[in-house]
Short mmCIF file of C-alpha atoms and ligand atoms in Angstrom, two decimals:
data_model
loop_
_atom_site.label_atom_id
_atom_site.label_comp_id
_atom_site.label_asym_id
_atom_site.label_seq_id
_atom_site.Cartn_x
_atom_site.Cartn_y
_atom_site.Cartn_z
CA MET A 21 -18.11 9.53 -18.11
CA LYS A 22 -20.99 11.10 -16.15
CA ILE A 23 -19.91 13.69 -13.51
CA VAL A 24 -22.14 14.95 -10.77
CA LYS A 25 -20.40 17.55 -8.68
CA THR A 26 -21.22 18.05 -5.10
CA SER A 27 -22.85 21.41 -4.18
CA ASP A 28 -21.67 21.19 -0.63
CA SER A 29 -17.93 20.59 -0.31
CA ARG A 30 -16.86 19.38 3.10
CA ILE A 31 -13.20 20.65 2.69
CA SER A 32 -13.63 23.82 4.80
CA SER A 33 -14.62 21.68 7.78
CA ILE A 34 -11.48 19.51 7.68
CA ASP A 35 -8.47 20.06 10.15
CA PHE A 36 -5.52 19.32 7.80
CA SER A 37 -3.20 19.43 10.86
CA ASN A 38 -4.92 16.27 12.42
CA LEU A 39 -5.43 13.54 9.58
CA PRO A 40 -5.69 10.08 10.97
CA PHE A 41 -4.82 7.78 8.23
CA GLY A 42 -7.87 6.92 6.05
CA ARG A 43 -10.47 8.59 8.22
CA ILE A 44 -11.34 11.62 6.15
CA PHE A 45 -12.53 11.30 2.54
CA SER A 46 -12.53 13.79 -0.26
CA ASP A 47 -15.73 15.25 -1.95
CA HIS A 48 -16.17 12.70 -4.84
CA MET A 49 -15.94 9.04 -5.59
CA LEU A 50 -15.78 7.03 -8.87
CA GLU A 51 -18.29 4.12 -9.27
CA CYS A 52 -18.41 1.57 -12.21
CA HIS A 53 -20.47 -1.45 -12.63
CA TYR A 54 -19.82 -4.84 -14.34
CA LYS A 55 -22.80 -6.38 -15.80
CA ASP A 56 -23.53 -8.88 -18.52
CA GLU A 57 -19.83 -9.41 -19.01
CA GLU A 58 -18.77 -5.92 -19.54
CA TRP A 59 -17.75 -2.78 -17.59
CA LEU A 60 -20.39 -0.13 -18.01
CA GLU A 61 -19.78 3.70 -18.18
CA PRO A 62 -18.34 5.07 -14.97
CA ILE A 63 -19.93 7.91 -12.95
CA ILE A 64 -18.12 10.41 -10.63
CA LYS A 65 -20.54 11.53 -7.85
CA PRO A 66 -20.36 13.06 -4.37
CA TYR A 67 -18.73 10.80 -1.80
CA GLY A 68 -21.49 8.83 0.11
CA PRO A 69 -23.03 5.55 1.08
CA ILE A 70 -23.50 2.55 -1.24
CA SER A 71 -26.49 0.38 -0.81
CA MET A 72 -26.35 -3.32 -1.20
CA TYR A 73 -28.66 -6.35 -0.46
CA PRO A 74 -27.71 -8.63 2.59
CA GLY A 75 -27.30 -11.39 -0.13
CA THR A 76 -24.48 -9.55 -1.94
CA GLN A 77 -21.63 -11.87 -2.61
CA VAL A 78 -18.68 -9.79 -1.20
CA LEU A 79 -20.18 -9.74 2.30
CA HIS A 80 -20.13 -13.55 2.46
CA TYR A 81 -17.22 -14.65 0.61
CA GLY A 82 -14.94 -11.49 0.50
CA GLN A 83 -14.32 -11.45 -3.24
CA SER A 84 -12.53 -8.15 -3.14
CA ILE A 85 -9.38 -6.45 -4.03
CA PHE A 86 -7.83 -3.10 -3.73
CA GLU A 87 -4.87 -0.84 -4.39
CA GLY A 88 -3.18 1.90 -2.54
CA MET A 89 -1.50 4.76 -4.58
CA LYS A 90 -0.35 8.35 -3.83
CA VAL A 91 -0.50 11.69 -5.43
CA PHE A 92 1.76 14.61 -4.42
CA LYS A 93 1.68 18.33 -5.15
CA ASN A 94 4.70 19.99 -6.48
CA ARG A 95 5.77 23.74 -5.75
CA ASP A 96 3.80 24.79 -8.77
CA ASN A 97 0.65 23.25 -7.26
CA GLU A 98 0.73 20.55 -9.95
CA LEU A 99 -0.57 16.99 -9.05
CA LEU A 100 2.18 14.36 -9.50
CA PHE A 101 0.86 10.70 -9.58
CA PHE A 102 3.47 8.22 -8.44
CA ARG A 103 3.88 5.12 -10.68
CA PRO A 104 0.12 4.59 -11.15
CA LYS A 105 0.76 2.13 -13.88
CA GLU A 106 2.25 -0.36 -11.56
CA ASN A 107 -0.72 -0.19 -9.39
CA PHE A 108 -2.92 -0.67 -12.38
CA LYS A 109 -1.15 -3.74 -13.44
CA ARG A 110 -1.12 -5.10 -9.86
CA LEU A 111 -4.84 -4.44 -9.51
CA ASN A 112 -5.48 -6.67 -12.60
CA ARG A 113 -3.16 -9.33 -11.31
CA SER A 114 -5.15 -9.51 -8.22
CA ALA A 115 -8.41 -9.50 -10.28
CA ILE A 116 -7.21 -12.50 -12.22
CA ARG A 117 -6.28 -14.46 -9.03
CA LEU A 118 -9.62 -13.81 -7.46
CA SER A 119 -11.75 -14.38 -10.51
CA ILE A 120 -12.72 -10.69 -10.92
CA PRO A 121 -13.02 -9.28 -14.44
CA GLU A 122 -10.00 -7.10 -15.23
CA ILE A 123 -10.65 -3.35 -15.31
CA PRO A 124 -9.86 -1.74 -18.74
CA GLU A 125 -7.05 0.86 -18.73
CA GLU A 126 -9.30 3.80 -20.05
CA ILE A 127 -11.76 3.43 -17.24
CA PHE A 128 -8.94 3.17 -14.61
CA PHE A 129 -6.94 6.25 -15.83
CA ASN A 130 -9.50 8.47 -17.34
CA GLY A 131 -11.71 8.04 -14.12
CA MET A 132 -8.65 8.53 -11.95
CA LYS A 133 -7.70 11.67 -13.71
CA GLU A 134 -11.16 13.21 -13.63
CA LEU A 135 -11.51 12.34 -9.95
CA LEU A 136 -8.13 13.86 -9.06
CA ARG A 137 -8.92 17.05 -11.11
CA LEU A 138 -12.20 17.58 -9.18
CA ASP A 139 -10.59 16.96 -5.87
CA HIS A 140 -7.18 18.28 -6.25
CA VAL A 141 -7.76 20.68 -3.45
CA TRP A 142 -7.67 17.84 -1.11
CA CYS A 143 -4.05 17.53 -1.84
CA LYS A 144 -1.94 20.11 0.08
CA ALA A 145 1.28 21.27 -1.47
CA GLU A 146 3.15 21.08 1.65
CA ASP A 147 5.85 18.59 2.91
CA GLY A 148 4.51 15.41 4.31
CA TYR A 149 1.08 15.87 2.57
CA SER A 150 -0.27 13.56 -0.04
CA LEU A 151 -3.61 12.29 -1.37
CA TYR A 152 -3.88 8.51 -0.82
CA VAL A 153 -5.96 7.01 -3.68
CA ARG A 154 -7.81 3.63 -2.96
CA PRO A 155 -9.24 1.90 -6.06
CA PHE A 156 -11.03 -1.36 -5.22
CA ILE A 157 -13.39 -3.87 -6.89
CA TYR A 158 -15.86 -6.22 -5.10
CA SER A 159 -18.36 -8.75 -6.23
CA SER A 160 -21.75 -6.99 -6.11
CA SER A 161 -23.83 -10.02 -7.29
CA GLU A 162 -26.78 -10.74 -4.91
CA TRP A 163 -26.09 -14.43 -4.91
CA ILE A 164 -24.63 -16.47 -1.93
CA LYS A 165 -23.70 -19.53 -4.05
CA ALA A 166 -20.07 -20.09 -3.01
CA SER A 167 -18.55 -19.24 -6.45
CA ALA A 168 -17.43 -16.07 -8.23
CA GLY A 169 -19.92 -13.43 -8.78
CA ASP A 170 -21.04 -12.19 -12.22
CA GLU A 171 -21.53 -8.60 -11.25
CA PHE A 172 -18.80 -6.42 -9.84
CA THR A 173 -18.42 -2.78 -8.68
CA PHE A 174 -15.16 -0.83 -9.24
CA MET A 175 -14.73 2.29 -7.03
CA ILE A 176 -12.23 4.86 -6.47
CA ILE A 177 -12.15 7.10 -3.17
CA THR A 178 -9.42 9.34 -1.96
CA THR A 179 -8.23 10.43 1.45
CA PRO A 180 -5.74 13.24 2.34
CA THR A 181 -2.83 12.00 4.49
CA ILE A 182 0.13 13.03 6.35
CA ASN A 183 2.27 10.44 8.28
CA TYR A 184 1.23 6.84 8.86
CA TYR A 185 3.69 6.23 11.74
CA THR A 186 5.17 9.19 13.54
CA GLY A 187 8.36 7.67 14.67
CA ALA A 188 10.49 4.50 14.54
CA ILE A 189 8.59 1.35 15.13
CA ASP A 190 9.00 -1.87 17.30
CA LEU A 191 8.41 -5.01 15.74
CA VAL A 192 7.76 -8.68 16.85
CA ILE A 193 8.52 -11.74 15.09
CA GLU A 194 5.42 -13.73 14.52
CA GLN A 195 5.82 -17.53 14.90
CA ASN A 196 2.26 -18.75 15.36
CA PHE A 197 0.00 -17.01 12.89
CA SER A 198 0.68 -16.63 9.20
CA ARG A 199 -0.37 -13.84 6.66
CA ALA A 200 0.05 -15.86 3.53
CA THR A 201 0.83 -19.44 2.33
CA ARG A 202 2.52 -20.93 -0.68
CA GLY A 203 -0.05 -21.16 -3.52
CA GLY A 204 -2.25 -18.65 -1.70
CA VAL A 205 -3.21 -15.01 -2.34
CA GLY A 206 -0.37 -13.26 -0.37
CA HIS A 207 1.10 -11.82 -3.46
CA ILE A 208 -1.97 -9.97 -4.27
CA LYS A 209 -4.05 -7.23 -2.55
CA ALA A 210 -6.96 -9.36 -1.54
CA ALA A 211 -9.05 -7.66 1.10
CA GLY A 212 -9.21 -10.84 3.20
CA ASN A 213 -5.34 -10.84 3.64
CA TYR A 214 -5.77 -7.73 5.63
CA ALA A 215 -8.75 -9.08 7.68
CA ALA A 216 -6.72 -12.25 8.61
CA SER A 217 -3.88 -10.11 9.75
CA PHE A 218 -5.94 -8.01 12.27
CA TYR A 219 -6.18 -10.58 15.13
CA PRO A 220 -2.36 -11.36 15.40
CA THR A 221 -1.73 -7.63 15.02
CA LYS A 222 -3.98 -6.73 17.84
CA ILE A 223 -2.22 -9.29 20.14
CA ALA A 224 1.12 -7.74 19.27
CA ASN A 225 -0.28 -4.20 19.83
CA SER A 226 -1.55 -5.23 23.30
CA LYS A 227 1.98 -6.26 24.11
CA GLY A 228 3.34 -2.93 23.11
CA PHE A 229 4.56 -3.72 19.45
CA THR A 230 3.66 -1.54 16.47
CA GLN A 231 3.46 -4.43 14.05
CA VAL A 232 4.46 -8.07 13.61
CA ILE A 233 7.00 -9.50 11.33
CA TRP A 234 5.38 -12.25 9.17
CA THR A 235 7.36 -15.38 8.74
CA ASP A 236 6.82 -18.22 6.12
CA SER A 237 3.80 -20.43 7.16
CA LYS A 238 5.63 -23.69 6.90
CA GLU A 239 8.36 -23.32 9.30
CA HIS A 240 8.22 -19.71 10.68
CA LYS A 241 11.93 -19.66 9.86
CA TYR A 242 12.06 -17.01 6.98
CA ILE A 243 11.10 -13.34 7.10
CA GLU A 244 8.40 -12.36 4.51
CA GLU A 245 6.91 -8.88 5.37
CA SER A 246 6.04 -6.72 8.31
CA GLY A 247 2.36 -5.54 8.80
CA THR A 248 1.29 -4.15 5.58
CA MET A 249 5.03 -3.35 4.61
CA ASN A 250 7.93 -4.90 2.87
CA ILE A 251 10.98 -5.29 5.09
CA TRP A 252 14.52 -4.47 4.72
CA PHE A 253 17.69 -5.08 6.72
CA ARG A 254 21.03 -3.57 6.61
CA ILE A 255 23.70 -6.06 7.68
CA GLY A 256 27.08 -4.39 7.60
CA ASP A 257 26.85 -2.18 4.46
CA LYS A 258 24.64 -4.64 2.63
CA LEU A 259 20.91 -4.01 2.16
CA ILE A 260 18.85 -7.15 2.19
CA THR A 261 15.03 -7.71 1.48
CA PRO A 262 13.24 -10.96 1.11
CA SER A 263 12.82 -12.07 -2.65
CA LEU A 264 9.37 -12.02 -3.92
CA SER A 265 7.19 -15.11 -3.96
CA ASP A 266 3.50 -15.98 -3.98
CA SER A 267 3.27 -15.29 -0.17
CA ILE A 268 4.84 -11.76 -0.44
CA LEU A 269 3.16 -8.65 -1.85
CA GLY A 270 5.47 -6.98 -4.35
CA GLY A 271 5.20 -3.33 -3.21
CA VAL A 272 5.64 -0.44 -5.70
CA THR A 273 7.72 1.35 -2.97
CA ARG A 274 9.82 -1.71 -2.51
CA ASP A 275 10.60 -1.67 -6.14
CA SER A 276 11.41 1.98 -5.98
CA ILE A 277 13.63 1.58 -3.06
CA LEU A 278 15.44 -1.21 -4.64
CA GLU A 279 16.24 0.87 -7.85
CA LEU A 280 17.17 3.89 -5.80
CA ALA A 281 19.57 1.77 -3.57
CA ILE A 282 21.22 0.33 -6.61
CA ASP A 283 21.48 3.83 -8.06
CA GLU A 284 23.16 4.95 -4.87
CA GLY A 285 25.72 2.13 -5.26
CA ILE A 286 24.46 0.37 -2.23
CA GLU A 287 24.99 -3.52 -2.41
CA VAL A 288 21.47 -4.86 -2.50
CA GLU A 289 20.33 -8.52 -2.06
CA GLU A 290 16.88 -9.86 -2.77
CA ARG A 291 17.03 -13.42 -1.06
CA ASP A 292 15.54 -15.48 1.73
CA ILE A 293 16.39 -14.11 5.14
CA SER A 294 16.14 -16.41 8.08
CA VAL A 295 15.23 -15.28 11.47
CA SER A 296 18.40 -16.77 12.93
CA GLU A 297 20.46 -14.58 10.47
CA ILE A 298 18.99 -11.59 11.84
CA VAL A 299 19.64 -12.75 15.52
CA GLU A 300 23.21 -13.59 14.62
CA ALA A 301 23.79 -10.29 12.98
CA SER A 302 22.35 -8.50 15.81
CA ASN A 303 24.54 -10.53 18.36
CA ASN A 304 27.58 -9.57 16.24
CA ASN A 305 26.75 -5.89 16.06
CA LEU A 306 26.12 -6.16 12.30
CA LEU A 307 22.43 -5.58 12.25
CA LEU A 308 22.80 -1.81 11.59
CA GLU A 309 19.26 -0.93 10.27
CA ALA A 310 15.83 -2.27 9.60
CA PHE A 311 13.11 -0.49 7.87
CA GLY A 312 9.73 -1.04 6.30
CA THR A 313 8.33 0.25 2.99
CA GLY A 314 4.85 0.65 1.56
CA THR A 315 2.75 3.19 -0.12
CA ALA A 316 1.09 4.37 3.12
CA VAL A 317 4.12 4.45 5.30
CA SER A 318 6.77 5.36 2.68
CA VAL A 319 9.97 4.39 4.52
CA VAL A 320 9.71 3.80 8.17
CA ALA A 321 12.68 2.98 10.49
CA VAL A 322 12.51 0.05 12.93
CA GLN A 323 14.00 0.48 16.30
CA SER A 324 13.65 -2.92 17.89
CA ILE A 325 12.78 -6.42 16.77
CA THR A 326 11.58 -8.87 19.51
CA LEU A 327 11.78 -12.76 19.17
CA ASN A 328 10.06 -14.54 21.84
CA ASN A 329 11.14 -12.42 24.97
CA ASP A 330 14.33 -11.08 23.59
CA LYS A 331 14.43 -7.55 22.18
CA MET A 332 17.18 -6.82 19.70
CA PHE A 333 17.85 -2.98 19.66
CA ILE A 334 18.65 -1.48 16.34
CA PRO A 335 21.39 1.20 16.83
CA GLN A 336 20.93 4.74 15.34
CA GLN A 337 23.02 5.43 12.53
CA LEU A 338 24.50 8.85 11.67
CA ASN A 339 23.56 8.56 8.08
CA PRO A 340 21.00 5.74 7.82
CA TYR A 341 20.14 4.11 4.50
CA SER A 342 16.56 4.53 5.29
CA MET A 343 16.73 8.37 5.54
CA LEU A 344 18.90 8.66 2.50
CA LEU A 345 16.54 6.44 0.44
CA LYS A 346 13.41 8.14 1.81
CA LYS A 347 14.68 11.55 0.90
CA ARG A 348 15.53 10.38 -2.65
CA LEU A 349 12.14 8.83 -2.86
CA GLN A 350 10.15 11.94 -1.72
CA ASP A 351 12.16 14.24 -3.69
CA ILE A 352 10.93 12.50 -6.73
CA GLN A 353 7.42 12.26 -5.47
CA TYR A 354 7.11 15.81 -4.72
CA GLY A 355 8.93 16.87 -7.85
CA ARG A 356 11.84 18.59 -6.02
CA VAL A 357 14.29 16.99 -8.33
CA ASP A 358 14.36 15.63 -11.95
CA ASP A 359 12.59 12.33 -12.17
CA ASN A 360 15.22 10.37 -14.02
CA PHE A 361 13.29 7.09 -13.58
CA ASN A 362 10.05 8.58 -15.24
CA TRP A 363 8.08 7.48 -12.27
CA THR A 364 5.69 10.40 -11.86
CA ILE A 365 2.74 11.44 -14.06
CA LYS A 366 1.63 15.11 -13.99
CA ILE A 367 -2.25 15.47 -14.08
C1 COI B 6 -0.46 0.55 1.43
O1 COI B 6 0.64 0.91 1.68
O2 COI B 6 -1.05 1.06 0.43
C2 COI B 6 -1.26 -0.52 2.08
O3 COI B 6 -1.65 -1.46 1.53
C3 COI B 6 -1.47 -0.31 3.53
C4 COI B 6 -2.85 -0.07 3.80
C5 COI B 6 -3.59 -1.36 3.91
C6 COI B 6 -3.07 0.90 4.97
#
């Protein structure tokens, strides 16, 4: 792998107390091209613009996928990567579905390790900080025929982060627009899924909601996800989350919370959850918690859910599951406790 180091690090100019999510990028990036049916040697170089012709396929048809992963620093200043193999596998599942060539394991992991070694100072060893890692692949063929490209670019960039949301969030149940359909691409991280969500989200934001709750596209009856997160409800003492399907993205944080909840002895159900079940639970004072999970947000509590014009307030718990599970997750991520699940990889 070729490595070109920057001679002019930007780190001293960064205000680490003010990090809007995904706005500040670390000094280096990885770039790797696919041509003549093979992935070529990757290069790590200073973070900077990429050039492309206006006829580049991705600009027209959106043949593009990405991942979101996080690295944390423990008290010994060592980098701990959280479950990167899961993201690697999901990136290649996304690749297959969007007719993109799969990225080989050595390119992904060796490139990632070199990049993180080079930019490790961008990850602060303080509570709340992490380095968000964004691998992505797009079609770089200069060809506007409406079919899969034959040249691709794989890149990794990283961005230092603190919190995605600063407090509990307000959600609204979306009953007109859909994020994903059966047989579609909702279960993979296709760039276009996010583009399609911006308009409904903007409308929800303009009405004072933080995010929408996506429902099934056929009947808008069953809950699927919220914003870019998986969603969880505590009804009585039970924790319930929608079971995975081809219209729900299987989050790595979702999977981790599921395992942690089971380990805590919490009764967990993965199944269909209808909007009416949530309304009924709320009316009967049984909707005790709701929260979202995702790599970027970690675990975030929901304080209200609105359906049409009715707002359901979620009562504050003394010992919420969301806090317990978030603490257990973050203790592992920051290396504060033994990682009995073997989730972290030291770099
Ligand atoms: C993540 O949690 O990594 C996401 O995918 C959210 C991102 C689109 C901001």
